Amino acid sequence: MFSDLNSILNIFPYFILGFISIKIWEFITPISQKRASEIYMEILLYGIIYKEIYDFFNRHVTLIIYHKTIDISKIIILSIVILTPFIIKFILNLDWIKSQIVNTLTPTAWDHFFLKKECCFIEVHFTNNKTPIIGLYGLDSYVSSYPRERDIYLEKIYKKKPDGTLEEIEETKGVYIPSANIKFVLFWKYEIEEGEK
């Protein structure tokens, strides 16, 4: 009984490392809400893998500095825990990989566009058919990603003049548009002027 308890206590820290990897993954990719059982299974899987990796390096890898043997297994496993989500994301974003599998890193068309982080003009049309809002989606703008509501903050607002050109409404500091009011969105190319480079 006590041996089983000791085994659980020995592997428990690796479950924490698995939890850290999952949280890092959530920060760098838009993901859907998961059931608790799915999260527990992922933590368990990560924990087992990390323990095996640690045990391998602990047995076979040592660092000798000034005639002192240093256990670098902990440094290696912490590096793997942090880097694993970024490596997986990099691999899944490779063109060849994306051509072979369904791209699960961008679960919606909304995320597919806004993850590019490209500056553009956005024309938002509303469910109540009110006059559309035209604004600049730039570096200071923000959109919510999946699974959150698709809200938009545009840093600048423009009005369309009779000749079709846009004029900035300088009195504002942008506009917040909740997702419930959005019917559809048009994207227009944004040409950077010489003074903005």
Coordinates of N, CA and C in Angstrom, one line a residue:
M1 N 0.8 -1.2 0.0 CA 0.0 0.0 0.0 C 0.9 1.3 0.0
F2 N 1.8 1.3 0.9 CA 2.7 2.4 1.0 C 3.6 2.6 -0.2
S3 N 4.0 1.5 -0.8 CA 4.8 1.6 -2.0 C 4.0 2.2 -3.1
D4 N 2.7 1.8 -3.2 CA 1.8 2.4 -4.3 C 1.6 3.9 -4.0
L5 N 1.5 4.3 -2.7 CA 1.4 5.7 -2.4 C 2.6 6.5 -2.8
N6 N 3.8 5.9 -2.5 CA 5.0 6.5 -2.8 C 5.2 6.7 -4.3
S7 N 4.7 5.7 -5.1 CA 4.8 5.8 -6.5 C 4.0 7.0 -7.0
I8 N 2.8 7.1 -6.5 CA 1.9 8.2 -6.9 C 2.5 9.6 -6.5
L9 N 3.1 9.6 -5.3 CA 3.7 10.9 -4.9 C 4.9 11.2 -5.7
N10 N 5.6 10.2 -6.2 CA 6.8 10.4 -7.0 C 6.5 11.0 -8.4
I11 N 5.3 10.5 -8.9 CA 5.0 11.0 -10.3 C 4.1 12.2 -10.3
F12 N 3.6 12.6 -9.1 CA 2.7 13.7 -9.0 C 3.3 15.0 -9.6
P13 N 4.6 15.3 -9.2 CA 5.1 16.6 -9.8 C 5.1 16.6 -11.3
Y14 N 5.2 15.5 -12.0 CA 5.2 15.4 -13.4 C 3.8 15.8 -14.0
F15 N 2.7 15.5 -13.2 CA 1.4 15.9 -13.6 C 1.3 17.4 -13.6
I16 N 2.0 18.0 -12.6 CA 2.0 19.5 -12.5 C 2.7 20.1 -13.8
L17 N 3.8 19.4 -14.2 CA 4.5 19.8 -15.4 C 3.6 19.7 -16.6
G18 N 2.8 18.6 -16.7 CA 1.8 18.4 -17.7 C 0.8 19.5 -17.8
F19 N 0.3 19.9 -16.6 CA -0.7 21.0 -16.5 C -0.1 22.3 -17.0
I20 N 1.2 22.6 -16.7 CA 1.9 23.8 -17.2 C 1.9 23.8 -18.7
S21 N 2.3 22.7 -19.3 CA 2.3 22.6 -20.8 C 1.0 22.9 -21.4
I22 N -0.1 22.3 -20.8 CA -1.4 22.5 -21.3 C -1.8 24.0 -21.2
K23 N -1.5 24.7 -20.1 CA -1.8 26.1 -19.9 C -1.1 27.0 -20.9
I24 N 0.2 26.6 -21.2 CA 1.0 27.4 -22.2 C 0.3 27.2 -23.6
W25 N -0.1 26.0 -23.9 CA -0.8 25.7 -25.2 C -2.1 26.6 -25.3
E26 N -2.8 26.7 -24.2 CA -4.0 27.5 -24.2 C -3.7 29.0 -24.5
F27 N -2.6 29.4 -24.0 CA -2.2 30.8 -24.2 C -1.8 31.2 -25.6
I28 N -1.3 30.2 -26.4 CA -0.7 30.5 -27.7 C -1.6 30.0 -28.8
T29 N -2.7 29.3 -28.5 CA -3.6 28.8 -29.6 C -5.1 29.0 -29.1
P30 N -6.0 29.3 -30.0 CA -7.4 29.4 -29.7 C -7.9 27.9 -29.6
I31 N -8.5 27.5 -28.5 CA -9.0 26.2 -28.3 C -10.4 26.2 -27.8
S32 N -11.1 25.0 -28.0 CA -12.4 24.9 -27.5 C -12.4 24.5 -26.1
Q33 N -13.5 24.7 -25.4 CA -13.7 24.2 -24.0 C -13.7 22.7 -24.0
K34 N -12.9 22.1 -23.0 CA -12.8 20.7 -22.9 C -13.5 20.2 -21.7
R35 N -14.0 18.9 -21.7 CA -14.5 18.3 -20.5 C -13.4 18.0 -19.6
A36 N -13.7 18.0 -18.3 CA -12.7 17.8 -17.2 C -12.0 16.5 -17.5
S37 N -12.7 15.4 -17.9 CA -12.1 14.1 -18.1 C -11.0 14.2 -19.2
E38 N -11.3 15.0 -20.3 CA -10.3 15.2 -21.3 C -9.0 15.8 -20.8
I39 N -9.2 16.9 -20.0 CA -8.1 17.6 -19.4 C -7.3 16.7 -18.5
Y40 N -7.9 15.9 -17.7 CA -7.2 15.0 -16.8 C -6.4 14.0 -17.6
M41 N -7.0 13.5 -18.6 CA -6.3 12.5 -19.5 C -5.0 13.1 -20.1
E42 N -5.1 14.3 -20.6 CA -4.0 15.0 -21.2 C -2.9 15.2 -20.1
I43 N -3.3 15.7 -18.9 CA -2.3 15.9 -17.9 C -1.6 14.6 -17.5
L44 N -2.4 13.5 -17.4 CA -1.9 12.2 -17.1 C -0.9 11.8 -18.2
L45 N -1.2 12.0 -19.5 CA -0.3 11.6 -20.6 C 1.0 12.4 -20.5
Y46 N 0.8 13.7 -20.4 CA 2.0 14.5 -20.3 C 2.9 14.1 -19.2
G47 N 2.3 13.9 -18.0 CA 3.0 13.5 -16.8 C 3.8 12.3 -17.0
I48 N 3.2 11.2 -17.6 CA 3.9 10.0 -17.8 C 5.1 10.2 -18.8
I49 N 4.8 10.9 -19.9 CA 5.9 11.1 -20.9 C 7.1 11.9 -20.2
Y50 N 6.7 13.0 -19.5 CA 7.8 13.8 -18.9 C 8.6 13.0 -17.8
K51 N 7.9 12.1 -17.1 CA 8.7 11.3 -16.1 C 9.6 10.3 -16.9
E52 N 9.2 9.7 -18.0 CA 10.1 8.9 -18.7 C 11.3 9.6 -19.3
I53 N 11.0 10.8 -19.8 CA 12.1 11.7 -20.3 C 13.1 12.0 -19.2
Y54 N 12.6 12.4 -18.1 CA 13.4 12.8 -16.9 C 14.3 11.6 -16.5
D55 N 13.6 10.4 -16.4 CA 14.4 9.2 -15.9 C 15.5 8.9 -16.9
F56 N 15.2 9.1 -18.2 CA 16.2 8.8 -19.2 C 17.4 9.7 -19.1
F57 N 17.2 11.0 -19.0 CA 18.3 11.9 -18.9 C 19.0 11.8 -17.5
N58 N 18.2 11.5 -16.5 CA 18.8 11.3 -15.2 C 19.8 10.1 -15.1
R59 N 19.5 9.1 -15.9 CA 20.4 7.9 -16.0 C 21.6 8.1 -16.9
H60 N 21.4 8.8 -18.0 CA 22.4 8.8 -19.1 C 23.1 10.1 -19.3
V61 N 22.6 11.2 -18.8 CA 23.2 12.5 -19.1 C 23.7 13.2 -17.8
T62 N 24.9 13.6 -17.8 CA 25.5 14.4 -16.7 C 26.4 15.4 -17.3
L63 N 26.5 16.5 -16.5 CA 27.4 17.6 -16.9 C 28.5 17.8 -15.9
I64 N 29.7 17.8 -16.4 CA 30.9 17.9 -15.5 C 31.5 19.3 -15.7
I65 N 31.5 20.1 -14.7 CA 32.1 21.4 -14.7 C 33.1 21.5 -13.5
Y66 N 34.3 21.9 -13.9 CA 35.3 22.0 -12.8 C 35.4 20.7 -11.9
H67 N 35.3 19.6 -12.6 CA 35.4 18.3 -11.9 C 34.3 18.0 -11.0
K68 N 33.2 18.7 -11.2 CA 32.0 18.5 -10.4 C 30.9 18.0 -11.3
T69 N 30.3 16.9 -10.9 CA 29.2 16.3 -11.7 C 27.9 17.0 -11.3
I70 N 27.2 17.5 -12.3 CA 26.0 18.3 -12.1 C 24.8 17.6 -12.8
D71 N 23.7 17.4 -12.1 CA 22.5 16.8 -12.6 C 21.7 17.8 -13.4
I72 N 21.7 17.7 -14.7 CA 21.0 18.7 -15.5 C 19.6 18.2 -16.0
S73 N 19.2 17.1 -15.4 CA 17.9 16.5 -15.8 C 16.8 17.5 -15.6
K74 N 16.8 18.2 -14.4 CA 15.7 19.1 -14.1 C 15.7 20.2 -15.0
I75 N 16.9 20.7 -15.4 CA 16.9 21.8 -16.4 C 16.4 21.4 -17.7
I76 N 16.7 20.2 -18.2 CA 16.3 19.7 -19.4 C 14.8 19.5 -19.4
I77 N 14.2 18.9 -18.4 CA 12.8 18.6 -18.4 C 12.0 19.9 -18.3
L78 N 12.5 20.9 -17.6 CA 11.7 22.2 -17.5 C 11.8 22.8 -18.9
S79 N 12.9 22.7 -19.6 CA 13.0 23.3 -20.9 C 12.0 22.6 -21.9
I80 N 11.9 21.3 -21.8 CA 11.0 20.5 -22.6 C 9.6 20.9 -22.3
V81 N 9.2 21.1 -21.0 CA 7.9 21.4 -20.6 C 7.5 22.7 -21.3
I82 N 8.4 23.7 -21.2 CA 8.0 25.1 -21.8 C 8.0 25.1 -23.3
L83 N 9.0 24.4 -23.9 CA 9.1 24.5 -25.4 C 8.2 23.5 -26.1
T84 N 7.7 22.5 -25.5 CA 6.9 21.5 -26.2 C 5.7 22.1 -26.9
P85 N 4.9 23.0 -26.2 CA 3.7 23.6 -26.9 C 4.1 24.4 -28.1
F86 N 5.2 25.1 -28.0 CA 5.7 26.0 -29.1 C 6.2 25.1 -30.3
I87 N 6.9 24.0 -30.0 CA 7.3 23.1 -31.0 C 6.2 22.4 -31.8
I88 N 5.2 22.0 -31.0 CA 4.0 21.4 -31.6 C 3.3 22.3 -32.5
K89 N 3.1 23.6 -32.0 CA 2.4 24.6 -32.9 C 3.2 24.9 -34.1
F90 N 4.5 25.0 -34.0 CA 5.4 25.2 -35.2 C 5.2 24.1 -36.2
I91 N 5.2 22.8 -35.7 CA 5.1 21.7 -36.6 C 3.7 21.7 -37.3
L92 N 2.7 21.9 -36.5 CA 1.3 21.9 -37.1 C 1.1 23.0 -38.1
N93 N 1.9 24.1 -38.0 CA 1.8 25.2 -38.9 C 2.6 25.1 -40.2
L94 N 3.4 24.0 -40.3 CA 4.1 23.8 -41.5 C 3.1 23.5 -42.7
D95 N 3.4 24.1 -43.8 CA 2.5 23.9 -45.0 C 2.3 22.5 -45.3
W96 N 3.3 21.6 -45.3 CA 3.1 20.2 -45.6 C 2.2 19.5 -44.6
I97 N 2.4 19.8 -43.4 CA 1.5 19.2 -42.3 C 0.1 19.7 -42.5
K98 N -0.1 21.0 -42.7 CA -1.5 21.5 -42.9 C -2.2 20.9 -44.1
S99 N -1.4 20.6 -45.1 CA -2.0 20.0 -46.3 C -2.4 18.5 -46.1
Q100 N -1.9 17.9 -45.0 CA -2.2 16.5 -44.8 C -3.3 16.3 -43.7
I101 N -3.4 17.3 -42.8 CA -4.4 17.1 -41.8 C -5.3 18.3 -41.7
V102 N -6.4 18.2 -41.0 CA -7.3 19.3 -40.7 C -6.6 20.3 -39.8
N103 N -6.7 21.5 -40.2 CA -6.0 22.6 -39.4 C -6.8 22.9 -38.1
T104 N -6.4 22.2 -37.0 CA -7.1 22.4 -35.8 C -6.7 23.6 -35.0
L105 N -5.6 24.3 -35.4 CA -5.1 25.5 -34.7 C -6.0 26.7 -34.9
T106 N -6.7 26.7 -36.0 CA -7.7 27.8 -36.2 C -9.1 27.3 -36.4
P107 N -9.8 27.1 -35.3 CA -11.1 26.4 -35.3 C -12.2 27.2 -36.0
T108 N -12.0 28.5 -36.2 CA -13.0 29.3 -36.9 C -12.4 30.2 -38.0
A109 N -13.2 30.6 -39.0 CA -12.7 31.5 -40.0 C -12.3 32.8 -39.4
W110 N -13.0 33.2 -38.3 CA -12.7 34.4 -37.6 C -11.2 34.4 -37.1
D111 N -10.8 33.3 -36.4 CA -9.5 33.2 -35.9 C -8.5 33.1 -37.1
H112 N -8.9 32.4 -38.1 CA -8.0 32.2 -39.3 C -7.5 33.6 -39.8
F113 N -8.4 34.5 -39.9 CA -8.1 35.9 -40.4 C -7.3 36.7 -39.4
F114 N -7.8 36.8 -38.2 CA -7.2 37.7 -37.2 C -5.9 37.2 -36.6
L115 N -5.6 35.9 -36.6 CA -4.3 35.4 -36.2 C -3.2 35.9 -37.1
K116 N -3.5 36.3 -38.3 CA -2.5 36.8 -39.2 C -2.0 38.2 -38.7
K117 N -2.8 38.9 -37.9 CA -2.4 40.2 -37.3 C -2.0 41.2 -38.4
E118 N -2.8 41.2 -39.5 CA -2.6 42.2 -40.5 C -3.5 43.4 -40.3
C119 N -2.9 44.6 -40.5 CA -3.6 45.8 -40.4 C -4.6 45.9 -41.6
C120 N -5.8 46.4 -41.4 CA -6.8 46.5 -42.5 C -7.9 47.4 -42.0
F121 N -8.7 47.8 -43.0 CA -9.9 48.5 -42.7 C -11.0 47.5 -42.6
I122 N -11.9 47.7 -41.6 CA -13.0 46.7 -41.3 C -14.3 47.5 -41.4
E123 N -15.2 46.9 -42.2 CA -16.6 47.5 -42.3 C -17.5 46.5 -41.6
V124 N -18.1 46.9 -40.5 CA -18.9 46.1 -39.7 C -20.4 46.4 -40.0
H125 N -21.2 45.3 -40.4 CA -22.6 45.5 -40.7 C -23.3 44.8 -39.5
F126 N -24.5 45.4 -39.2 CA -25.2 45.1 -37.9 C -26.5 44.3 -38.2
T127 N -26.9 43.6 -37.2 CA -28.1 42.7 -37.3 C -29.4 43.6 -37.4
N128 N -29.3 44.8 -36.9 CA -30.5 45.7 -37.0 C -30.5 46.6 -38.2
N129 N -29.5 46.3 -39.1 CA -29.4 47.0 -40.4 C -29.1 48.5 -40.2
K130 N -28.5 48.9 -39.1 CA -28.1 50.3 -38.9 C -26.9 50.6 -39.8
T131 N -26.5 51.9 -39.9 CA -25.4 52.2 -40.8 C -24.1 51.5 -40.4
P132 N -23.4 50.9 -41.3 CA -22.2 50.1 -40.9 C -21.1 51.1 -40.4
I133 N -20.3 50.5 -39.6 CA -19.1 51.3 -39.0 C -17.9 50.8 -39.7
I134 N -17.1 51.8 -40.2 CA -15.8 51.5 -40.8 C -14.7 52.0 -39.9
G135 N -13.8 51.1 -39.6 CA -12.7 51.4 -38.7 C -11.4 50.7 -39.1
L136 N -10.3 51.2 -38.4 CA -9.0 50.6 -38.7 C -8.7 49.5 -37.6
Y137 N -8.4 48.3 -38.1 CA -7.9 47.3 -37.3 C -6.4 47.3 -37.4
G138 N -5.7 47.9 -36.3 CA -4.3 48.1 -36.3 C -3.7 47.5 -35.1
L139 N -2.5 47.9 -34.8 CA -1.7 47.3 -33.7 C -2.3 47.6 -32.3
D140 N -3.1 48.6 -32.2 CA -3.8 48.9 -30.9 C -5.2 48.4 -30.9
S141 N -5.6 47.7 -31.9 CA -7.0 47.2 -31.9 C -7.0 45.8 -31.3
Y142 N -8.2 45.2 -31.1 CA -8.3 43.9 -30.4 C -9.5 43.2 -30.9
V143 N -9.4 41.9 -31.0 CA -10.5 41.0 -31.3 C -10.4 39.8 -30.3
S144 N -11.6 39.4 -29.9 CA -11.6 38.2 -29.0 C -11.4 36.9 -29.9
S145 N -10.8 35.9 -29.3 CA -10.6 34.6 -30.1 C -11.5 33.5 -29.5
Y146 N -11.7 32.5 -30.3 CA -12.4 31.3 -29.8 C -11.8 30.7 -28.6
P147 N -12.6 30.3 -27.6 CA -14.1 30.2 -27.6 C -14.9 31.4 -27.1
R148 N -14.2 32.5 -26.9 CA -14.9 33.7 -26.3 C -15.8 34.3 -27.4
E149 N -16.6 35.2 -27.0 CA -17.5 35.9 -27.9 C -16.6 36.8 -28.8
R150 N -17.1 36.9 -30.1 CA -16.3 37.6 -31.1 C -16.4 39.1 -31.1
D151 N -16.0 39.7 -30.0 CA -16.0 41.2 -29.9 C -14.9 41.8 -30.6
I152 N -15.1 43.1 -31.0 CA -14.1 43.8 -31.7 C -13.9 45.2 -31.1
Y153 N -12.6 45.6 -30.9 CA -12.3 47.0 -30.6 C -11.4 47.5 -31.8
L154 N -11.9 48.6 -32.4 CA -11.2 49.2 -33.5 C -10.6 50.6 -33.0
E155 N -9.4 50.8 -33.3 CA -8.7 51.9 -32.7 C -9.0 53.3 -33.4
K156 N -9.5 53.2 -34.6 CA -9.9 54.4 -35.3 C -11.2 54.2 -36.1
I157 N -12.0 55.3 -36.2 CA -13.2 55.2 -36.9 C -13.2 56.2 -38.1
Y158 N -13.8 55.8 -39.2 CA -13.8 56.6 -40.4 C -15.2 56.8 -40.9
K159 N -15.4 57.9 -41.6 CA -16.7 58.1 -42.3 C -16.4 58.2 -43.8
K160 N -17.3 57.7 -44.6 CA -17.1 57.6 -46.1 C -17.6 58.9 -46.7
K161 N -16.8 59.6 -47.4 CA -17.1 60.9 -48.0 C -17.8 60.6 -49.4
P162 N -18.5 61.6 -49.9 CA -19.3 61.4 -51.2 C -18.4 60.8 -52.3
D163 N -17.1 61.2 -52.3 CA -16.3 60.6 -53.4 C -15.8 59.2 -53.2
G164 N -16.2 58.6 -52.0 CA -15.8 57.3 -51.7 C -14.6 57.1 -50.9
T165 N -13.8 58.2 -50.6 CA -12.7 58.1 -49.8 C -13.1 58.2 -48.3
L166 N -12.1 57.8 -47.4 CA -12.4 57.7 -46.0 C -11.8 58.9 -45.3
E167 N -12.5 59.4 -44.3 CA -12.0 60.5 -43.5 C -12.1 60.1 -42.0
E168 N -11.0 60.2 -41.3 CA -11.0 59.8 -39.9 C -11.8 60.7 -39.0
I169 N -12.6 60.1 -38.1 CA -13.3 60.9 -37.1 C -12.3 61.0 -35.9
E170 N -11.7 62.1 -35.8 CA -10.6 62.3 -34.9 C -11.0 62.5 -33.4
E171 N -12.3 62.8 -33.2 CA -12.7 63.1 -31.9 C -12.9 61.8 -31.0
T172 N -12.8 60.6 -31.6 CA -13.0 59.4 -30.9 C -11.7 58.7 -30.6
K173 N -11.8 57.7 -29.7 CA -10.6 56.9 -29.4 C -10.9 55.5 -29.7
G174 N -11.7 55.3 -30.8 CA -12.0 54.0 -31.3 C -13.4 53.6 -30.9
V175 N -13.8 52.3 -31.2 CA -15.1 51.9 -30.9 C -15.1 50.4 -30.5
Y176 N -15.9 50.0 -29.6 CA -16.1 48.6 -29.2 C -17.4 48.1 -29.7
I177 N -17.3 47.0 -30.4 CA -18.5 46.4 -31.0 C -18.7 45.0 -30.5
P178 N -19.8 44.7 -29.7 CA -20.0 43.4 -29.2 C -20.5 42.4 -30.3
S179 N -20.2 41.2 -30.1 CA -20.5 40.2 -31.1 C -22.0 40.0 -31.4
A180 N -22.8 40.3 -30.4 CA -24.2 40.0 -30.6 C -24.8 41.0 -31.6
N181 N -24.2 42.1 -31.9 CA -24.7 43.1 -32.9 C -24.1 42.9 -34.3
I182 N -23.2 42.0 -34.4 CA -22.5 41.9 -35.7 C -23.2 40.9 -36.6
K183 N -23.5 41.4 -37.9 CA -24.1 40.5 -38.9 C -23.1 39.9 -39.8
F184 N -22.2 40.8 -40.3 CA -21.1 40.3 -41.1 C -20.0 41.4 -41.2
V185 N -18.8 41.0 -41.6 CA -17.7 42.0 -41.6 C -17.0 41.9 -42.9
L186 N -16.7 43.1 -43.5 CA -15.9 43.2 -44.7 C -14.5 43.7 -44.3
F187 N -13.5 43.2 -45.0 CA -12.2 43.6 -44.8 C -11.6 44.3 -46.1
W188 N -11.0 45.4 -45.8 CA -10.4 46.2 -46.9 C -8.9 46.4 -46.7
K189 N -8.2 46.4 -47.8 CA -6.7 46.5 -47.7 C -6.4 47.9 -47.1
Y190 N -5.3 47.9 -46.3 CA -4.9 49.1 -45.6 C -3.5 49.4 -46.2
E191 N -3.4 50.5 -46.9 CA -2.1 51.0 -47.5 C -1.4 51.9 -46.5
I192 N -0.2 51.5 -46.1 CA 0.6 52.3 -45.2 C 1.1 53.6 -45.8
E193 N 0.8 54.7 -45.3 CA 1.3 56.0 -45.8 C 2.8 56.2 -45.4
E194 N 3.4 57.0 -46.2 CA 4.9 57.2 -46.0 C 5.2 57.7 -44.6
G195 N 4.4 58.5 -44.0 CA 4.6 59.0 -42.7 C 4.4 58.0 -41.6
E196 N 3.8 56.9 -41.9 CA 3.5 55.9 -40.9 C 4.6 54.8 -40.8
K197 N 5.5 54.8 -41.7 CA 6.5 53.7 -41.7 C 7.5 53.9 -40.6

